[in-house]
PDB file of N, CA and C in Angstrom:
ATOM      1  N   MET U  29      -8.027   9.434  -9.918  1.00  0.00           N
ATOM      2  CA  MET U  29      -8.471   8.073  -9.692  1.00  0.00           C
ATOM      3  C   MET U  29      -9.069   7.980  -8.292  1.00  0.00           C
ATOM      4  N   LYS U  30     -10.075   7.121  -8.141  1.00  0.00           N
ATOM      5  CA  LYS U  30     -10.730   6.978  -6.843  1.00  0.00           C
ATOM      6  C   LYS U  30      -9.700   6.674  -5.761  1.00  0.00           C
ATOM      7  N   GLY U  31      -9.783   7.408  -4.661  1.00  0.00           N
ATOM      8  CA  GLY U  31      -8.862   7.197  -3.544  1.00  0.00           C
ATOM      9  C   GLY U  31      -7.724   8.193  -3.494  1.00  0.00           C
ATOM     10  N   ASP U  32      -7.423   8.848  -4.616  1.00  0.00           N
ATOM     11  CA  ASP U  32      -6.396   9.895  -4.590  1.00  0.00           C
ATOM     12  C   ASP U  32      -6.859  10.994  -3.642  1.00  0.00           C
ATOM     13  N   ARG U  33      -5.918  11.568  -2.913  1.00  0.00           N
ATOM     14  CA  ARG U  33      -6.296  12.653  -2.014  1.00  0.00           C
ATOM     15  C   ARG U  33      -5.192  13.681  -1.916  1.00  0.00           C
ATOM     16  N   VAL U  34      -5.579  14.885  -1.545  1.00  0.00           N
ATOM     17  CA  VAL U  34      -4.643  15.979  -1.332  1.00  0.00           C
ATOM     18  C   VAL U  34      -4.898  16.519   0.064  1.00  0.00           C
ATOM     19  N   GLU U  35      -3.830  16.659   0.824  1.00  0.00           N
ATOM     20  CA  GLU U  35      -3.896  17.175   2.186  1.00  0.00           C
ATOM     21  C   GLU U  35      -3.330  18.586   2.184  1.00  0.00           C
ATOM     22  N   ILE U  36      -4.068  19.542   2.754  1.00  0.00           N
ATOM     23  CA  ILE U  36      -3.649  20.937   2.780  1.00  0.00           C
ATOM     24  C   ILE U  36      -3.523  21.366   4.243  1.00  0.00           C
ATOM     25  N   VAL U  37      -2.345  21.860   4.619  1.00  0.00           N
ATOM     26  CA  VAL U  37      -2.118  22.366   5.977  1.00  0.00           C
ATOM     27  C   VAL U  37      -2.069  23.886   5.893  1.00  0.00           C
ATOM     28  N   VAL U  38      -2.927  24.541   6.676  1.00  0.00           N
ATOM     29  CA  VAL U  38      -3.096  25.987   6.606  1.00  0.00           C
ATOM     30  C   VAL U  38      -2.790  26.623   7.955  1.00  0.00           C
ATOM     31  N   ASP U  39      -2.107  27.776   7.928  1.00  0.00           N
ATOM     32  CA  ASP U  39      -1.831  28.558   9.127  1.00  0.00           C
ATOM     33  C   ASP U  39      -3.112  29.289   9.522  1.00  0.00           C
ATOM     34  N   ALA U  40      -3.598  29.025  10.743  1.00  0.00           N
ATOM     35  CA  ALA U  40      -4.833  29.657  11.220  1.00  0.00           C
ATOM     36  C   ALA U  40      -4.540  30.561  12.415  1.00  0.00           C
ATOM     37  N   GLY U  41      -3.470  31.327  12.331  1.00  0.00           N
ATOM     38  CA  GLY U  41      -3.105  32.226  13.421  1.00  0.00           C
ATOM     39  C   GLY U  41      -2.239  31.525  14.444  1.00  0.00           C
ATOM     40  N   ASP U  42      -2.829  31.155  15.582  1.00  0.00           N
ATOM     41  CA  ASP U  42      -2.057  30.518  16.641  1.00  0.00           C
ATOM     42  C   ASP U  42      -1.980  28.998  16.502  1.00  0.00           C
ATOM     43  N   THR U  43      -2.615  28.437  15.489  1.00  0.00           N
ATOM     44  CA  THR U  43      -2.616  26.991  15.282  1.00  0.00           C
ATOM     45  C   THR U  43      -2.612  26.678  13.783  1.00  0.00           C
ATOM     46  N   THR U  44      -2.566  25.407  13.462  1.00  0.00           N
ATOM     47  CA  THR U  44      -2.673  25.000  12.058  1.00  0.00           C
ATOM     48  C   THR U  44      -3.924  24.152  11.891  1.00  0.00           C
ATOM     49  N   ARG U  45      -4.478  24.187  10.690  1.00  0.00           N
ATOM     50  CA  ARG U  45      -5.638  23.365  10.369  1.00  0.00           C
ATOM     51  C   ARG U  45      -5.305  22.520   9.148  1.00  0.00           C
ATOM     52  N   THR U  46      -5.808  21.306   9.155  1.00  0.00           N
ATOM     53  CA  THR U  46      -5.563  20.386   8.048  1.00  0.00           C
ATOM     54  C   THR U  46      -6.880  20.087   7.348  1.00  0.00           C
ATOM     55  N   TYR U  47      -6.864  20.226   6.039  1.00  0.00           N
ATOM     56  CA  TYR U  47      -8.030  19.930   5.208  1.00  0.00           C
ATOM     57  C   TYR U  47      -7.641  18.834   4.227  1.00  0.00           C
ATOM     58  N   GLU U  48      -8.628  18.081   3.774  1.00  0.00           N
ATOM     59  CA  GLU U  48      -8.366  16.979   2.861  1.00  0.00           C
ATOM     60  C   GLU U  48      -9.434  16.954   1.768  1.00  0.00           C
ATOM     61  N   VAL U  49      -8.987  16.833   0.521  1.00  0.00           N
ATOM     62  CA  VAL U  49      -9.891  16.677  -0.612  1.00  0.00           C
ATOM     63  C   VAL U  49      -9.584  15.314  -1.216  1.00  0.00           C
ATOM     64  N   THR U  50     -10.616  14.477  -1.353  1.00  0.00           N
ATOM     65  CA  THR U  50     -10.443  13.098  -1.815  1.00  0.00           C
ATOM     66  C   THR U  50     -11.300  12.839  -3.040  1.00  0.00           C
ATOM     67  N   ALA U  51     -10.749  12.083  -3.993  1.00  0.00           N
ATOM     68  CA  ALA U  51     -11.533  11.625  -5.145  1.00  0.00           C
ATOM     69  C   ALA U  51     -12.410  10.488  -4.643  1.00  0.00           C
ATOM     70  N   GLY U  52     -13.690  10.752  -4.478  1.00  0.00           N
ATOM     71  CA  GLY U  52     -14.577   9.826  -3.800  1.00  0.00           C
ATOM     72  C   GLY U  52     -15.163   8.712  -4.639  1.00  0.00           C
ATOM     73  N   ARG U  53     -15.268   8.897  -5.936  1.00  0.00           N
ATOM     74  CA  ARG U  53     -15.889   7.877  -6.773  1.00  0.00           C
ATOM     75  C   ARG U  53     -14.967   7.468  -7.909  1.00  0.00           C
ATOM     76  N   ALA U  54     -15.273   6.342  -8.521  1.00  0.00           N
ATOM     77  CA  ALA U  54     -14.477   5.857  -9.648  1.00  0.00           C
ATOM     78  C   ALA U  54     -14.515   6.876 -10.789  1.00  0.00           C
ATOM     79  N   GLY U  55     -13.355   7.120 -11.388  1.00  0.00           N
ATOM     80  CA  GLY U  55     -13.281   8.045 -12.508  1.00  0.00           C
ATOM     81  C   GLY U  55     -13.025   9.488 -12.116  1.00  0.00           C
ATOM     82  N   ARG U  56     -13.020   9.772 -10.843  1.00  0.00           N
ATOM     83  CA  ARG U  56     -12.752  11.148 -10.406  1.00  0.00           C
ATOM     84  C   ARG U  56     -11.279  11.307 -10.061  1.00  0.00           C
ATOM     85  N   ARG U  57     -10.819  12.540 -10.164  1.00  0.00           N
ATOM     86  CA  ARG U  57      -9.430  12.849  -9.845  1.00  0.00           C
ATOM     87  C   ARG U  57      -9.385  14.156  -9.066  1.00  0.00           C
ATOM     88  N   VAL U  58      -8.237  14.421  -8.454  1.00  0.00           N
ATOM     89  CA  VAL U  58      -8.049  15.661  -7.697  1.00  0.00           C
ATOM     90  C   VAL U  58      -6.999  16.492  -8.421  1.00  0.00           C
ATOM     91  N   GLU U  59      -7.331  17.747  -8.710  1.00  0.00           N
ATOM     92  CA  GLU U  59      -6.410  18.658  -9.392  1.00  0.00           C
ATOM     93  C   GLU U  59      -6.080  19.828  -8.484  1.00  0.00           C
ATOM     94  N   THR U  60      -4.831  20.292  -8.558  1.00  0.00           N
ATOM     95  CA  THR U  60      -4.408  21.459  -7.792  1.00  0.00           C
ATOM     96  C   THR U  60      -3.955  22.556  -8.740  1.00  0.00           C
ATOM     97  N   ALA U  61      -4.188  23.794  -8.337  1.00  0.00           N
ATOM     98  CA  ALA U  61      -3.761  24.940  -9.140  1.00  0.00           C
ATOM     99  C   ALA U  61      -3.428  26.092  -8.198  1.00  0.00           C
ATOM    100  N   VAL U  62      -2.397  26.860  -8.565  1.00  0.00           N
ATOM    101  CA  VAL U  62      -2.034  28.055  -7.817  1.00  0.00           C
ATOM    102  C   VAL U  62      -2.154  29.229  -8.779  1.00  0.00           C
ATOM    103  N   ARG U  63      -3.093  30.123  -8.500  1.00  0.00           N
ATOM    104  CA  ARG U  63      -3.343  31.271  -9.376  1.00  0.00           C
ATOM    105  C   ARG U  63      -3.563  32.527  -8.554  1.00  0.00           C
ATOM    106  N   ARG U  64      -2.862  33.554  -8.900  1.00  0.00           N
ATOM    107  CA  ARG U  64      -3.076  34.888  -8.329  1.00  0.00           C
ATOM    108  C   ARG U  64      -3.188  34.887  -6.813  1.00  0.00           C
ATOM    109  N   GLY U  65      -2.278  34.147  -6.162  1.00  0.00           N
ATOM    110  CA  GLY U  65      -2.243  34.150  -4.705  1.00  0.00           C
ATOM    111  C   GLY U  65      -3.262  33.241  -4.044  1.00  0.00           C
ATOM    112  N   VAL U  66      -3.896  32.369  -4.825  1.00  0.00           N
ATOM    113  CA  VAL U  66      -4.892  31.452  -4.281  1.00  0.00           C
ATOM    114  C   VAL U  66      -4.532  30.023  -4.677  1.00  0.00           C
ATOM    115  N   VAL U  67      -4.552  29.122  -3.703  1.00  0.00           N
ATOM    116  CA  VAL U  67      -4.349  27.694  -3.965  1.00  0.00           C
ATOM    117  C   VAL U  67      -5.734  27.082  -4.084  1.00  0.00           C
ATOM    118  N   GLU U  68      -5.972  26.392  -5.192  1.00  0.00           N
ATOM    119  CA  GLU U  68      -7.282  25.804  -5.451  1.00  0.00           C
ATOM    120  C   GLU U  68      -7.121  24.298  -5.647  1.00  0.00           C
ATOM    121  N   VAL U  69      -7.868  23.512  -4.884  1.00  0.00           N
ATOM    122  CA  VAL U  69      -7.846  22.054  -4.991  1.00  0.00           C
ATOM    123  C   VAL U  69      -9.257  21.618  -5.353  1.00  0.00           C
ATOM    124  N   SER U  70      -9.397  20.896  -6.493  1.00  0.00           N
ATOM    125  CA  SER U  70     -10.719  20.533  -6.994  1.00  0.00           C
ATOM    126  C   SER U  70     -10.832  19.040  -7.246  1.00  0.00           C
ATOM    127  N   GLU U  71     -12.019  18.500  -6.971  1.00  0.00           N
ATOM    128  CA  GLU U  71     -12.351  17.129  -7.360  1.00  0.00           C
ATOM    129  C   GLU U  71     -13.076  17.235  -8.696  1.00  0.00           C
ATOM    130  N   VAL U  72     -12.564  16.506  -9.705  1.00  0.00           N
ATOM    131  CA  VAL U  72     -13.035  16.655 -11.076  1.00  0.00           C
ATOM    132  C   VAL U  72     -13.479  15.299 -11.621  1.00  0.00           C
ATOM    133  N   THR U  73     -14.561  15.298 -12.424  1.00  0.00           N
ATOM    134  CA  THR U  73     -15.043  14.071 -13.055  1.00  0.00           C
ATOM    135  C   THR U  73     -14.234  13.779 -14.311  1.00  0.00           C
ATOM    136  N   ARG U  74     -14.522  12.616 -14.941  1.00  0.00           N
ATOM    137  CA  ARG U  74     -13.838  12.256 -16.191  1.00  0.00           C
ATOM    138  C   ARG U  74     -14.049  13.297 -17.274  1.00  0.00           C
ATOM    139  N   SER U  75     -15.242  13.854 -17.329  1.00  0.00           N
ATOM    140  CA  SER U  75     -15.564  14.818 -18.387  1.00  0.00           C
ATOM    141  C   SER U  75     -15.005  16.209 -18.107  1.00  0.00           C
ATOM    142  N   GLY U  76     -14.460  16.419 -16.916  1.00  0.00           N
ATOM    143  CA  GLY U  76     -13.852  17.710 -16.593  1.00  0.00           C
ATOM    144  C   GLY U  76     -14.727  18.623 -15.755  1.00  0.00           C
ATOM    145  N   SER U  77     -15.914  18.158 -15.369  1.00  0.00           N
ATOM    146  CA  SER U  77     -16.798  18.964 -14.526  1.00  0.00           C
ATOM    147  C   SER U  77     -16.272  18.969 -13.092  1.00  0.00           C
ATOM    148  N   VAL U  78     -16.259  20.139 -12.494  1.00  0.00           N
ATOM    149  CA  VAL U  78     -15.789  20.272 -11.114  1.00  0.00           C
ATOM    150  C   VAL U  78     -16.915  19.884 -10.169  1.00  0.00           C
ATOM    151  N   VAL U  79     -16.626  18.950  -9.252  1.00  0.00           N
ATOM    152  CA  VAL U  79     -17.608  18.488  -8.276  1.00  0.00           C
ATOM    153  C   VAL U  79     -17.575  19.380  -7.045  1.00  0.00           C
ATOM    154  N   ARG U  80     -16.377  19.613  -6.528  1.00  0.00           N
ATOM    155  CA  ARG U  80     -16.217  20.514  -5.378  1.00  0.00           C
ATOM    156  C   ARG U  80     -14.827  21.128  -5.405  1.00  0.00           C
ATOM    157  N   THR U  81     -14.703  22.272  -4.776  1.00  0.00           N
ATOM    158  CA  THR U  81     -13.452  23.022  -4.794  1.00  0.00           C
ATOM    159  C   THR U  81     -13.158  23.564  -3.403  1.00  0.00           C
ATOM    160  N   ALA U  82     -11.876  23.535  -3.025  1.00  0.00           N
ATOM    161  CA  ALA U  82     -11.416  24.161  -1.786  1.00  0.00           C
ATOM    162  C   ALA U  82     -10.401  25.230  -2.181  1.00  0.00           C
ATOM    163  N   ARG U  83     -10.562  26.444  -1.669  1.00  0.00           N
ATOM    164  CA  ARG U  83      -9.656  27.553  -1.995  1.00  0.00           C
ATOM    165  C   ARG U  83      -9.033  28.101  -0.715  1.00  0.00           C
ATOM    166  N   PHE U  84      -7.732  28.395  -0.806  1.00  0.00           N
ATOM    167  CA  PHE U  84      -6.988  28.924   0.330  1.00  0.00           C
ATOM    168  C   PHE U  84      -6.067  30.030  -0.147  1.00  0.00           C
ATOM    169  N   MET U  85      -5.810  31.018   0.722  1.00  0.00           N
ATOM    170  CA  MET U  85      -4.834  32.051   0.398  1.00  0.00           C
ATOM    171  C   MET U  85      -3.448  31.418   0.389  1.00  0.00           C
ATOM    172  N   ALA U  86      -2.698  31.639  -0.670  1.00  0.00           N
ATOM    173  CA  ALA U  86      -1.388  30.996  -0.836  1.00  0.00           C
ATOM    174  C   ALA U  86      -0.432  31.363   0.299  1.00  0.00           C
ATOM    175  N   THR U  87      -0.544  32.563   0.833  1.00  0.00           N
ATOM    176  CA  THR U  87       0.359  32.981   1.909  1.00  0.00           C
ATOM    177  C   THR U  87       0.105  32.215   3.203  1.00  0.00           C
ATOM    178  N   ARG U  88      -1.076  31.620   3.355  1.00  0.00           N
ATOM    179  CA  ARG U  88      -1.436  30.879   4.563  1.00  0.00           C
ATOM    180  C   ARG U  88      -1.191  29.371   4.450  1.00  0.00           C
ATOM    181  N   VAL U  89      -0.957  28.880   3.235  1.00  0.00           N
ATOM    182  CA  VAL U  89      -0.758  27.447   3.046  1.00  0.00           C
ATOM    183  C   VAL U  89       0.661  27.076   3.457  1.00  0.00           C
ATOM    184  N   LEU U  90       0.782  26.159   4.419  1.00  0.00           N
ATOM    185  CA  LEU U  90       2.084  25.697   4.891  1.00  0.00           C
ATOM    186  C   LEU U  90       2.559  24.475   4.117  1.00  0.00           C
ATOM    187  N   ALA U  91       1.625  23.583   3.768  1.00  0.00           N
ATOM    188  CA  ALA U  91       1.981  22.358   3.050  1.00  0.00           C
ATOM    189  C   ALA U  91       0.822  21.907   2.183  1.00  0.00           C
ATOM    190  N   LEU U  92       1.179  21.340   1.042  1.00  0.00           N
ATOM    191  CA  LEU U  92       0.216  20.762   0.114  1.00  0.00           C
ATOM    192  C   LEU U  92       0.775  19.394  -0.264  1.00  0.00           C
ATOM    193  N   VAL U  93       0.161  18.338   0.260  1.00  0.00           N
ATOM    194  CA  VAL U  93       0.701  16.989   0.100  1.00  0.00           C
ATOM    195  C   VAL U  93      -0.263  16.156  -0.733  1.00  0.00           C
ATOM    196  N   GLU U  94       0.240  15.589  -1.834  1.00  0.00           N
ATOM    197  CA  GLU U  94      -0.577  14.729  -2.679  1.00  0.00           C
ATOM    198  C   GLU U  94      -0.319  13.269  -2.302  1.00  0.00           C
ATOM    199  N   HIS U  95      -1.399  12.513  -2.117  1.00  0.00           N
ATOM    200  CA  HIS U  95      -1.319  11.094  -1.763  1.00  0.00           C
ATOM    201  C   HIS U  95      -2.007  10.289  -2.863  1.00  0.00           C
ATOM    202  N   PRO U  96      -1.266   9.870  -3.896  1.00  0.00           N
ATOM    203  CA  PRO U  96      -1.905   9.071  -4.943  1.00  0.00           C
ATOM    204  C   PRO U  96      -2.112   7.630  -4.494  1.00  0.00           C
ATOM    205  N   VAL U  97      -3.120   6.995  -5.046  1.00  0.00           N
ATOM    206  CA  VAL U  97      -3.355   5.575  -4.798  1.00  0.00           C
ATOM    207  C   VAL U  97      -2.330   4.796  -5.619  1.00  0.00           C
ATOM    208  N   PRO U  98      -1.687   3.787  -5.032  1.00  0.00           N
ATOM    209  CA  PRO U  98      -0.719   3.004  -5.819  1.00  0.00           C
ATOM    210  C   PRO U  98      -1.393   2.360  -7.027  1.00  0.00           C
ATOM    211  N   ARG U  99      -0.791   2.507  -8.185  1.00  0.00           N
ATOM    212  CA  ARG U  99      -1.329   1.949  -9.425  1.00  0.00           C
ATOM    213  C   ARG U  99      -0.833   0.520  -9.590  1.00  0.00           C
ATOM    214  N   GLU U 100      -1.673  -0.351 -10.153  1.00  0.00           N
ATOM    215  CA  GLU U 100      -1.307  -1.742 -10.389  1.00  0.00           C
ATOM    216  C   GLU U 100      -0.796  -1.913 -11.808  1.00  0.00           C
ATOM    217  N   GLU U 101       0.176  -2.787 -11.960  1.00  0.00           N
ATOM    218  CA  GLU U 101       0.642  -3.179 -13.282  1.00  0.00           C
ATOM    219  C   GLU U 101      -0.355  -4.191 -13.849  1.00  0.00           C
ATOM    220  N   PRO U 102      -0.473  -4.301 -15.185  1.00  0.00           N
ATOM    221  CA  PRO U 102      -1.420  -5.272 -15.767  1.00  0.00           C
ATOM    222  C   PRO U 102      -1.180  -6.705 -15.298  1.00  0.00           C
ATOM    223  N   ALA U 103       0.084  -7.119 -15.128  1.00  0.00           N
ATOM    224  CA  ALA U 103       0.386  -8.479 -14.670  1.00  0.00           C
ATOM    225  C   ALA U 103      -0.124  -8.702 -13.245  1.00  0.00           C
ATOM    226  N   GLU U 104       0.004  -7.702 -12.390  1.00  0.00           N
ATOM    227  CA  GLU U 104      -0.483  -7.810 -11.020  1.00  0.00           C
ATOM    228  C   GLU U 104      -2.003  -7.925 -10.990  1.00  0.00           C
ATOM    229  N   ARG U 105      -2.664  -7.181 -11.864  1.00  0.00           N
ATOM    230  CA  ARG U 105      -4.118  -7.203 -11.931  1.00  0.00           C
ATOM    231  C   ARG U 105      -4.608  -8.594 -12.340  1.00  0.00           C
ATOM    232  N   GLU U 106      -3.941  -9.215 -13.328  1.00  0.00           N
ATOM    233  CA  GLU U 106      -4.323 -10.551 -13.772  1.00  0.00           C
ATOM    234  C   GLU U 106      -4.086 -11.577 -12.669  1.00  0.00           C
ATOM    235  N   ALA U 107      -2.997 -11.441 -11.922  1.00  0.00           N
ATOM    236  CA  ALA U 107      -2.692 -12.381 -10.841  1.00  0.00           C
ATOM    237  C   ALA U 107      -3.723 -12.259  -9.721  1.00  0.00           C
ATOM    238  N   ARG U 108      -4.210 -11.065  -9.481  1.00  0.00           N
ATOM    239  CA  ARG U 108      -5.183 -10.838  -8.422  1.00  0.00           C
ATOM    240  C   ARG U 108      -6.541 -11.427  -8.778  1.00  0.00           C
ATOM    241  N   VAL U 109      -6.895 -11.406 -10.063  1.00  0.00           N
ATOM    242  CA  VAL U 109      -8.180 -11.923 -10.500  1.00  0.00           C
ATOM    243  C   VAL U 109      -8.270 -13.414 -10.225  1.00  0.00           C
ATOM    244  N   GLY U 110      -7.190 -14.138 -10.453  1.00  0.00           N
ATOM    245  CA  GLY U 110      -7.144 -15.554 -10.126  1.00  0.00           C
ATOM    246  C   GLY U 110      -7.634 -16.448 -11.249  1.00  0.00           C
ATOM    247  N   ARG U 111      -7.664 -17.741 -10.947  1.00  0.00           N
ATOM    248  CA  ARG U 111      -8.084 -18.742 -11.927  1.00  0.00           C
ATOM    249  C   ARG U 111      -9.496 -19.213 -11.593  1.00  0.00           C
ATOM    250  N   PRO U 112     -10.176 -19.802 -12.564  1.00  0.00           N
ATOM    251  CA  PRO U 112     -11.510 -20.357 -12.280  1.00  0.00           C
ATOM    252  C   PRO U 112     -11.418 -21.506 -11.276  1.00  0.00           C
ATOM    253  N   LEU U 113     -12.507 -21.755 -10.557  1.00  0.00           N
ATOM    254  CA  LEU U 113     -12.533 -22.851  -9.596  1.00  0.00           C
ATOM    255  C   LEU U 113     -12.317 -24.173 -10.297  1.00  0.00           C
ATOM    256  N   GLY U 114     -11.581 -25.058  -9.675  1.00  0.00           N
ATOM    257  CA  GLY U 114     -11.323 -26.380 -10.239  1.00  0.00           C
ATOM    258  C   GLY U 114     -10.181 -26.393 -11.226  1.00  0.00           C
ATOM    259  N   ASP U 115      -9.582 -25.253 -11.507  1.00  0.00           N
ATOM    260  CA  ASP U 115      -8.457 -25.188 -12.453  1.00  0.00           C
ATOM    261  C   ASP U 115      -7.175 -25.471 -11.678  1.00  0.00           C
ATOM    262  N   ASP U 116      -6.451 -26.500 -12.081  1.00  0.00           N
ATOM    263  CA  ASP U 116      -5.234 -26.905 -11.397  1.00  0.00           C
ATOM    264  C   ASP U 116      -4.052 -26.147 -11.997  1.00  0.00           C
ATOM    265  N   PRO U 117      -3.320 -25.342 -11.223  1.00  0.00           N
ATOM    266  CA  PRO U 117      -2.215 -24.549 -11.783  1.00  0.00           C
ATOM    267  C   PRO U 117      -1.017 -25.391 -12.197  1.00  0.00           C
ATOM    268  N   GLU U 118      -0.895 -26.637 -11.683  1.00  0.00           N
ATOM    269  CA  GLU U 118       0.271 -27.451 -11.987  1.00  0.00           C
ATOM    270  C   GLU U 118       0.103 -28.292 -13.245  1.00  0.00           C
ATOM    271  N   SER U 119      -1.116 -28.414 -13.755  1.00  0.00           N
ATOM    272  CA  SER U 119      -1.312 -29.275 -14.940  1.00  0.00           C
ATOM    273  C   SER U 119      -1.292 -28.491 -16.218  1.00  0.00           C
TER     274      SER U 119
END
């Protein structure tokens, strides 16, 4: 979902580096996979096409933190939309 992001902290020898992959547009999501010693973080469209990918050696990855966007309940979404102008809530 738009706004979801994954933060990757990597050991770069004498320091650490932080990388971030974010779902930039509506309908995109961020997927993570660990295969054969490689951590792969990809931004993917609704249809499953990969937009961009970040790959890191698994032995160098210190942290992989997922930050999902808070999801709204349907009742909250309706309350946020509001009522039409001139509509009195008390009547």
